[in-house]
Structures are given as C-alpha cells and as structure tokens.
Short mmCIF file of C-alpha atoms in Angstrom, two decimals:
data_model
loop_
_atom_site.label_atom_id
_atom_site.label_comp_id
_atom_site.label_asym_id
_atom_site.label_seq_id
_atom_site.Cartn_x
_atom_site.Cartn_y
_atom_site.Cartn_z
CA TYR A 1 10.24 1.71 22.94
CA SER A 2 13.54 3.05 23.22
CA GLN A 3 15.66 2.15 26.18
CA SER A 4 18.25 3.88 28.60
CA PHE A 5 22.16 4.26 28.38
CA PHE A 6 23.35 2.36 30.81
CA GLY A 7 21.06 -0.80 29.81
CA PHE A 8 18.73 -0.79 33.01
CA GLY A 9 15.89 -0.64 30.74
CA GLN A 10 12.98 3.14 30.64
CA SER A 11 11.94 3.94 33.84
CA ALA A 12 8.00 4.58 32.31
CA GLU A 13 5.92 2.98 29.90
CA VAL A 14 3.63 5.02 26.73
CA GLU A 15 0.14 4.00 25.76
CA ILE A 16 -1.64 5.81 22.92
CA GLN A 17 -5.30 5.59 23.21
CA LEU A 18 -7.61 6.90 20.17
CA SER A 19 -10.94 8.78 20.64
CA ASN A 20 -13.98 6.61 19.80
CA SER A 21 -11.72 3.47 18.98
CA ALA A 22 -14.87 1.02 20.09
CA ASN A 23 -16.83 2.08 17.29
CA ARG A 24 -13.52 3.05 14.29
CA LYS A 25 -13.24 0.38 11.64
CA GLN A 26 -10.22 -1.87 11.80
CA VAL A 27 -8.27 -2.71 8.55
CA ASP A 28 -5.47 -4.73 7.64
CA VAL A 29 -2.30 -3.47 6.26
CA LYS A 30 1.18 -4.91 5.66
CA ASN A 31 3.60 -4.25 7.66
CA GLU A 32 7.68 -3.48 6.70
CA ASP A 33 8.15 -7.27 7.02
CA GLY A 34 5.10 -7.94 4.69
CA LYS A 35 2.87 -9.41 7.56
CA LYS A 36 -0.50 -8.00 8.22
CA GLU A 37 -1.46 -6.24 11.14
CA ARG A 38 -4.74 -4.46 12.25
CA LEU A 39 -4.55 -0.71 11.83
CA PHE A 40 -7.46 2.11 13.19
CA LEU A 41 -8.82 3.42 9.53
CA TYR A 42 -9.19 7.37 8.54
CA TYR A 43 -9.89 9.36 6.23
CA ASP A 44 -8.45 12.80 4.47
CA GLY A 45 -9.89 15.60 6.98
CA GLU A 46 -10.91 13.31 10.00
CA THR A 47 -9.69 14.66 13.40
CA VAL A 48 -7.17 12.39 15.12
CA SER A 49 -7.60 12.77 18.96
CA GLY A 50 -7.54 10.72 22.00
CA LYS A 51 -4.96 10.40 25.62
CA VAL A 52 -1.44 9.38 26.03
CA ASN A 53 -0.85 7.38 28.98
CA VAL A 54 2.72 7.88 30.88
CA ASN A 55 3.29 5.09 33.08
CA LEU A 56 5.60 5.24 35.97
CA LYS A 57 7.43 1.48 36.21
CA VAL A 58 8.29 2.40 39.82
CA PRO A 59 5.60 4.21 41.70
CA GLY A 60 7.10 7.45 43.55
CA LYS A 61 10.46 7.59 41.90
CA LYS A 62 10.73 10.83 39.89
CA LEU A 63 11.42 10.86 36.22
CA GLU A 64 12.92 14.11 34.72
CA HIS A 65 12.27 15.02 31.38
CA HIS A 66 12.91 17.83 29.11
CA GLY A 67 9.48 18.00 27.69
CA ILE A 68 6.94 15.69 26.51
CA LYS A 69 5.30 16.07 22.59
CA ILE A 70 3.47 14.03 20.22
CA GLU A 71 3.64 14.27 16.28
CA PHE A 72 1.31 13.51 13.38
CA VAL A 73 3.81 12.66 10.50
CA GLY A 74 3.05 11.37 7.02
CA GLN A 75 5.80 9.72 5.73
CA ILE A 76 6.86 7.68 2.59
CA GLY A 77 10.44 5.56 3.00
CA GLU A 78 12.37 3.66 0.18
CA ILE A 79 13.10 -0.02 1.39
CA TYR A 80 16.48 -1.29 1.52
CA PHE A 81 17.62 -4.73 2.74
CA LEU A 82 20.70 -6.19 4.47
CA PHE A 83 21.57 -9.37 2.59
CA PHE A 84 23.92 -11.66 3.21
CA TRP A 85 25.94 -14.30 0.90
CA ILE A 86 28.36 -17.25 1.89
CA LYS A 87 30.83 -17.96 -1.06
CA SER A 88 32.62 -21.60 -0.58
CA ASP A 89 35.96 -21.46 -1.52
CA LYS A 90 36.76 -25.61 -2.27
CA LYS A 91 40.43 -24.53 -2.56
CA ASN A 92 40.84 -24.20 0.53
CA SER A 93 38.01 -25.91 2.04
CA GLN A 94 36.78 -22.26 3.67
CA LEU A 95 33.54 -20.25 3.80
CA HIS A 96 33.82 -16.60 3.27
CA VAL A 97 30.78 -14.26 4.43
CA HIS A 98 29.82 -11.65 2.83
CA THR A 99 27.61 -8.87 3.77
CA PHE A 100 26.36 -5.59 2.08
CA ILE A 101 23.28 -3.54 1.83
CA GLN A 102 21.16 -3.54 -1.19
CA ASP A 103 18.79 -0.60 -2.43
CA VAL A 104 16.02 -2.94 -3.91
CA SER A 105 15.11 0.17 -6.00
CA SER A 106 18.10 -0.23 -8.54
CA ALA A 107 18.30 -3.82 -7.66
CA GLY A 108 16.53 -6.10 -9.75
CA HIS A 109 15.45 -9.59 -8.74
CA ILE A 110 18.42 -10.81 -6.31
CA SER A 111 19.13 -14.78 -5.24
CA ILE A 112 20.31 -14.24 -1.51
CA SER A 113 18.89 -14.76 1.80
CA GLU A 114 17.06 -11.71 2.90
CA LEU A 115 18.98 -10.59 6.96
CA PHE A 116 16.20 -7.98 7.84
CA TYR A 117 14.25 -4.86 6.49
CA ASP A 118 15.58 -1.22 7.08
CA ARG A 119 14.50 1.64 6.94
CA GLY A 120 16.10 3.62 4.08
CA ASN A 121 15.29 7.26 2.97
CA HIS A 122 12.43 9.11 4.43
CA HIS A 123 10.50 12.31 3.02
CA GLU A 124 7.89 13.26 5.60
CA PHE A 125 4.74 15.09 3.42
CA THR A 126 2.79 16.01 6.87
CA SER A 127 4.33 16.32 10.15
CA LEU A 128 2.11 18.06 13.09
CA VAL A 129 3.55 18.55 16.71
CA ARG A 130 1.55 19.18 19.69
CA ASP A 131 3.16 19.55 23.03
CA LEU A 132 1.38 17.24 25.75
CA ALA A 133 4.12 18.86 28.89
CA ARG A 134 6.39 21.35 29.81
CA PRO A 135 9.76 19.97 30.97
CA GLY A 136 9.57 19.29 34.65
CA GLU A 137 9.63 16.18 36.46
CA LEU A 138 6.75 13.40 36.67
CA THR A 139 6.18 11.90 40.66
CA GLN A 140 3.32 9.90 39.72
CA SER A 141 1.61 8.40 35.78
CA GLU A 142 0.00 11.03 33.88
CA THR A 143 -2.61 11.16 31.16
CA TYR A 144 -2.85 14.04 28.50
CA ASP A 145 -5.24 14.58 26.05
CA PHE A 146 -4.30 15.68 22.43
CA GLU A 147 -6.18 16.83 18.97
CA PHE A 148 -5.19 16.65 15.60
CA VAL A 149 -8.05 19.09 13.70
CA ASN A 150 -9.04 17.79 10.47
CA VAL A 151 -5.75 16.15 9.64
CA GLU A 152 -5.16 16.32 6.09
CA LYS A 153 -4.20 12.60 4.99
CA PRO A 154 -3.97 13.48 1.03
CA TYR A 155 -2.57 9.80 -0.20
CA GLU A 156 -3.48 6.22 0.99
CA THR A 157 -1.55 4.17 3.57
CA TYR A 158 0.46 1.55 1.17
CA THR A 159 3.29 -1.06 1.24
CA GLY A 160 4.74 -2.12 -1.47
CA ALA A 161 8.24 -3.92 -3.11
CA ASN A 162 10.15 -0.85 -2.66
CA VAL A 163 8.32 2.11 -1.20
CA ARG A 164 6.34 2.15 2.07
CA LEU A 165 3.62 5.45 2.79
CA ARG A 166 2.50 5.43 6.35
CA TYR A 167 0.92 7.43 8.60
CA PHE A 168 1.61 7.26 12.20
CA LEU A 169 1.47 8.87 15.98
CA ARG A 170 5.05 9.30 17.69
CA VAL A 171 5.27 10.00 21.67
CA SER A 172 8.06 11.55 23.28
CA VAL A 173 9.10 12.02 26.70
CA VAL A 174 12.57 13.82 26.14
CA ARG A 175 15.53 12.99 28.33
CA ARG A 176 18.85 13.94 28.33
CA ILE A 177 20.46 10.50 27.62
CA SER A 178 17.56 9.05 25.67
CA ASP A 179 14.08 9.72 24.89
CA ILE A 180 11.07 7.47 25.76
CA SER A 181 8.76 6.99 22.60
CA LYS A 182 5.54 5.11 21.26
CA GLU A 183 4.76 5.09 17.43
CA LEU A 184 1.47 3.98 16.45
CA ASP A 185 0.38 3.60 13.02
CA LEU A 186 -3.31 4.55 11.32
CA ALA A 187 -4.56 2.99 8.08
CA VAL A 188 -5.91 5.63 5.93
CA HIS A 189 -7.78 5.37 2.89
CA THR A 190 -8.79 8.16 -0.15
CA LEU A 191 -12.49 7.75 -1.42
CA SER A 192 -12.87 8.75 -4.96
CA SER A 193 -16.03 10.15 -6.57
CA PHE A 194 -17.40 8.42 -9.23
CA PRO A 195 -15.97 8.87 -12.69
CA GLU A 196 -17.83 10.71 -14.82
CA MET A 197 -16.29 9.12 -18.33
CA ASN A 198 -16.11 5.29 -17.93
CA ASN A 199 -15.51 4.21 -21.49
CA SER A 200 -15.97 0.49 -22.20
CA ILE A 201 -12.45 -0.66 -23.71
CA LYS A 202 -12.49 -2.43 -27.38
CA MET A 203 -9.18 -3.58 -29.29
CA GLU A 204 -8.19 -5.58 -32.33
CA VAL A 205 -5.22 -7.64 -32.08
CA GLY A 206 -3.39 -10.25 -34.01
CA ILE A 207 -0.90 -12.01 -36.48
CA GLU A 208 -0.96 -11.21 -39.57
CA ASP A 209 -2.81 -13.75 -41.54
CA CYS A 210 -2.30 -16.25 -38.42
CA LEU A 211 -4.75 -14.59 -35.70
CA HIS A 212 -7.64 -11.76 -35.70
CA ILE A 213 -9.35 -11.06 -32.04
CA GLU A 214 -11.24 -8.79 -30.88
CA PHE A 215 -11.25 -8.17 -27.00
CA GLU A 216 -13.98 -6.02 -25.05
CA TYR A 217 -13.77 -4.85 -21.46
CA ASN A 218 -17.20 -3.35 -20.18
CA LYS A 219 -15.11 -0.44 -18.94
CA SER A 220 -12.03 1.16 -18.43
CA LYS A 221 -12.27 2.05 -14.69
CA TYR A 222 -13.40 -0.34 -11.78
CA HIS A 223 -13.94 0.49 -8.05
CA LEU A 224 -11.96 -2.43 -6.07
CA LYS A 225 -15.26 -4.50 -5.52
CA ASP A 226 -16.27 -4.64 -8.98
CA VAL A 227 -16.38 -7.19 -11.90
CA ILE A 228 -14.49 -7.00 -15.19
CA VAL A 229 -17.38 -8.48 -17.88
CA GLY A 230 -15.86 -9.09 -21.41
CA LYS A 231 -16.13 -10.77 -24.54
CA ILE A 232 -13.26 -11.99 -27.07
CA TYR A 233 -13.76 -12.64 -30.53
CA PHE A 234 -11.76 -14.57 -32.62
CA LEU A 235 -12.17 -13.28 -36.44
CA LEU A 236 -9.48 -15.79 -37.62
CA VAL A 237 -7.96 -18.61 -36.11
CA ARG A 238 -4.89 -20.33 -37.88
CA ILE A 239 -2.21 -21.43 -35.08
CA LYS A 240 -3.14 -24.57 -32.76
CA ILE A 241 -4.15 -22.51 -29.23
CA LYS A 242 -3.91 -24.31 -26.32
CA HIS A 243 -5.49 -22.28 -23.70
CA MET A 244 -6.02 -18.17 -22.92
CA GLU A 245 -5.75 -16.71 -19.68
CA LEU A 246 -6.36 -13.04 -18.03
CA ALA A 247 -3.96 -11.47 -15.75
CA ILE A 248 -3.86 -8.63 -13.27
CA ILE A 249 -0.46 -7.33 -12.97
CA LYS A 250 0.44 -4.41 -10.40
CA ARG A 251 3.44 -2.35 -11.78
CA GLU A 252 4.78 -0.18 -9.10
CA THR A 253 7.35 2.68 -10.13
CA THR A 254 10.16 4.20 -7.64
CA GLY A 255 12.09 7.00 -8.68
CA THR A 256 12.66 9.54 -11.25
CA GLY A 257 14.64 9.83 -14.54
CA PRO A 258 17.44 7.38 -15.04
CA ASN A 259 17.07 6.01 -11.82
CA THR A 260 13.02 4.83 -12.59
CA TYR A 261 12.88 1.39 -11.55
CA ASN A 262 9.35 -0.56 -12.20
CA GLU A 263 8.50 -3.48 -9.79
CA ASN A 264 5.51 -5.96 -11.91
CA GLU A 265 3.58 -8.55 -9.77
CA THR A 266 1.06 -10.79 -10.91
CA ILE A 267 -1.88 -10.14 -8.57
CA ALA A 268 -4.31 -12.49 -10.14
CA LYS A 269 -4.63 -15.68 -13.30
CA TYR A 270 -7.82 -16.57 -14.76
CA GLU A 271 -8.08 -19.21 -17.55
CA ILE A 272 -10.61 -18.60 -19.66
CA MET A 273 -10.15 -20.63 -22.31
CA ASP A 274 -8.95 -24.32 -22.34
CA GLY A 275 -8.87 -25.96 -26.05
CA ALA A 276 -8.38 -24.69 -29.43
CA PRO A 277 -10.87 -21.79 -30.71
CA VAL A 278 -12.91 -21.84 -34.18
CA ARG A 279 -13.05 -18.86 -35.73
CA GLY A 280 -16.64 -16.69 -34.99
CA GLU A 281 -16.04 -18.39 -31.56
CA SER A 282 -17.02 -15.70 -28.63
CA ILE A 283 -15.17 -15.78 -25.42
CA PRO A 284 -17.16 -14.54 -22.08
CA ILE A 285 -14.93 -12.57 -19.46
CA ARG A 286 -16.17 -12.55 -16.15
CA LEU A 287 -13.41 -11.34 -13.19
CA PHE A 288 -14.69 -10.36 -9.27
CA LEU A 289 -12.06 -8.04 -7.96
CA ALA A 290 -12.92 -8.41 -4.43
CA GLY A 291 -11.13 -11.46 -3.53
CA TYR A 292 -7.27 -10.00 -4.92
CA GLU A 293 -5.51 -7.73 -2.85
CA LEU A 294 -5.57 -4.35 -4.57
CA THR A 295 -5.34 -0.89 -3.97
CA PRO A 296 -5.98 1.95 -6.06
CA THR A 297 -4.22 3.45 -8.76
CA PHE A 298 -1.34 6.18 -7.72
CA LYS A 299 0.04 8.41 -10.03
CA ASP A 300 3.04 10.07 -8.81
CA VAL A 301 2.30 10.53 -5.49
CA ASN A 302 4.22 13.07 -3.69
CA LYS A 303 6.53 12.78 -7.10
CA LYS A 304 8.18 9.35 -4.94
CA PHE A 305 6.04 6.40 -6.55
CA SER A 306 3.24 5.57 -8.61
CA VAL A 307 1.18 1.97 -8.60
CA ARG A 308 -0.79 1.28 -12.10
CA TYR A 309 -3.01 -1.83 -12.73
CA PHE A 310 -2.85 -3.91 -16.11
CA LEU A 311 -5.18 -6.47 -17.91
CA ASN A 312 -2.78 -8.93 -19.50
CA LEU A 313 -4.85 -11.59 -21.86
CA VAL A 314 -2.27 -13.85 -22.65
CA LEU A 315 -2.55 -16.80 -25.68
CA VAL A 316 -0.35 -20.19 -25.42
CA ASP A 317 -0.31 -22.01 -28.35
CA GLU A 318 0.82 -25.73 -28.81
CA GLU A 319 4.28 -24.72 -29.10
CA GLU A 320 4.03 -22.98 -26.12
CA ARG A 321 4.32 -19.89 -27.57
CA ARG A 322 3.05 -16.87 -25.89
CA TYR A 323 0.72 -14.19 -27.46
CA PHE A 324 0.02 -10.98 -25.31
CA LYS A 325 -1.89 -7.90 -25.53
CA GLN A 326 -1.77 -5.57 -22.35
CA GLN A 327 -4.23 -2.77 -21.39
CA GLU A 328 -3.83 -0.58 -18.37
CA ILE A 329 -7.47 0.48 -16.26
CA VAL A 330 -7.79 2.37 -12.84
CA LEU A 331 -8.76 1.06 -9.73
CA TRP A 332 -10.48 3.57 -7.48
CA ARG A 333 -11.90 3.00 -4.27
CA LYS A 334 -15.72 3.56 -3.37
CA GLY A 335 -17.46 5.50 -0.43
CA ASP A 336 -21.11 6.33 0.60
CA LEU A 337 -21.14 10.32 0.72
CA LYS A 338 -24.15 10.58 2.77
CA LYS A 339 -22.71 8.38 5.27
CA LYS A 340 -19.12 10.61 5.22
CA PRO A 341 -19.95 13.70 7.07
CA GLY A 342 -17.49 17.46 7.32
CA ILE A 343 -14.91 17.56 5.46
CA LEU A 344 -14.60 14.14 3.32
CA THR A 345 -18.22 15.11 2.43
CA GLU A 346 -17.44 18.36 0.95
CA LYS A 347 -14.27 16.90 -0.53
CA LEU A 348 -16.79 14.32 -2.34
CA LYS A 349 -19.58 16.42 -3.15
CA HIS A 350 -18.75 16.72 -7.40
CA SER A 351 -19.54 13.05 -7.49
CA ARG A 352 -22.57 12.82 -9.99
CA GLU A 353 -25.63 12.89 -8.29
CA GLU A 354 -27.34 10.35 -9.84
CA SER A 355 -24.92 7.69 -8.42
CA LYS A 356 -26.24 5.89 -5.33
CA PRO A 357 -23.44 3.70 -3.75
CA GLU A 358 -24.95 1.02 -0.61
CA ASP A 359 -22.12 0.68 1.69
CA THR A 360 -19.60 3.31 3.13
CA GLU A 361 -16.77 1.77 1.74
CA GLU A 362 -16.10 -1.38 -0.76
#
C-alpha cells in the first residue's frame, strides 16, 4: 500500500478477491527475497476475474479520487542489489563505510554483504487495464467486479538468480498527491504437449589409453516428475577411480551479445558409484526428478533470458582429479488434456492421441 504525502496514512484499504479461489490450486513460488509464498495458479488462456473492495478506514469520511482502475501485468525484471562493505584503515584506526548499486547480471560472484533487493529495470510484455470507477468521491466502502477474458500468459512464472518473471493484478485509486494501490501476484504454469521425438542419449568419452566409458540415458526430454534411467559402461579403466557422481546443473542466461551472463546452479548431486570400477562393469542410474525444485526449460523468453538443464557426469580419481562430461536435457511440464477446457485444450490438442497422462499436472 502507498501512504499519503503528508504522512497521515492512507484513508482507504484495497482488497483483491479472485473468483472461485476456494477451488483454485495454489503453488509455492519464490519471491524477490528468495522466500516461498503461496500463489493462485493460472494457465495461458484462462480468464482472470474477481472483485475489488475499497474499504474506507473512517466511515462517512469522503475519499476524493481521479478514477479507480485495475491492471493485469506480465513483467520481466532484472535483479539488482544494493551492497555495502566496511573497509578498515588500521593506520588511522578508522572504519570507512562504502555503498554502491551492483548489477548482478555483469558482476560474477561477490563476497560482500547484501542489504536489500532492488527491482532494477522492468519490461512489461503484457499490460491490460480496466476502469472500475470514473473520477469522483467515495462516501462509503465500495465493491467492483473485474474480468480479463481469455488472458494470454505466454510464459511461466520464474524467479532466478538474475531475473524475475511475474504476473500480477494492480489496483490503483488515483489521487492528486499519492495513489492508493494494491498488488496481487499470480502463478502461471505453461503445459507442454508430449514430445513426438524423444531419443535416448548414448555417448562414448574417455582419455586415450587411460579411460574409456560409454554412458546411456533412456531419454533426452523429461517431464518434471520423471525418472532419469541410464547406465554407465566401463570399456577401459587404467586410472584409479575413487567415486563417480551425477549432477543436474541449471544454467540461467541473461543479456545478449557481449553482455551475456551465465549463472550455473547445482540443483541435485547423486553419487552413483563408490570405489574402483573394473573393465566391463556396468553401473545403473536411476534419478527421480520429483524431489528437486526444477522448472521447464525456457528458451529465449521474450529475448530476455533462457534456462537450460544439463546432466553432469563426474569421475574423481585417487589424486582428486576430476573428469566430467556434460549433456543437455530438456525439461517440460506435463498436463492432462481432458481436464483443461477451452482455450488451453485447444492449445494442447496436437499432442499425440496415444499418450494418456494420469494427472491434471505433474
């Protein structure tokens, strides 16, 4: 909420109530502080409707305004942080405090103290407005209906290291000095059709005359509740391997050209072997994705950012040398066509008829 210019506080409170909220699914979404909050879930093409309550704090006291409106906004924001550090001057026994704004997208890793999140630059890819009331005055609390019909929501809600994509409703009671406003964030998931081509991954890697292994994964595309199944074959082993692990790496790419910045995060790490293998040995892989915080693969979202996932196979020898091979996989969100009516079903109807997903969403 905003407060009045003179510091006396606002004269009304705004509340947004969504239609059918009692039956609408809620999901956990990270906010700008990295904390999880429960948001109502919507899909591309769904109507967003409800009521706006403008409640006067002092009954009978007039509230003059220049109009009341509600906006539906889809927004991509770059993340900036304000940092401070303290430098000690031992010679003069003084402490010098420095502050600066740090653009994370071009910074790399920083070992200083974060003060707070700053919203940085914004790009609105969706912006719809509905007028709720013409300029006038309120003498009592009022309720207004709103409806955004079949709203396009082309991208999924996402909060990453350097970028945030969000959808929200914003109500503004426009006033001469300071507006009274309220925002309500919404979660959006994008459902994908079943991939028509989903070939297995099979590769041979090694070091000449020292190590030769072959690894195989059952698929190249996995839904978010899927299981990665595979095998590692040791064809030649002439180095002393101590253990082997499989990791899922998430790579967030922001910016373009010379300003491109990659942020890598290890989402999961799974030890698949402990001890030295022998020639001809086969090591099975079975990694359940449901237990990890994963998103679908995002490719060039609104020309602002991408999110890709990699399987990283790492071997460590007795001298702590590491040998690794990275392979990209595609992650997607699975949905049930039969239970999603209207526009959503039309968007997904091209998925293969023989596929029969069991759940509304996984």
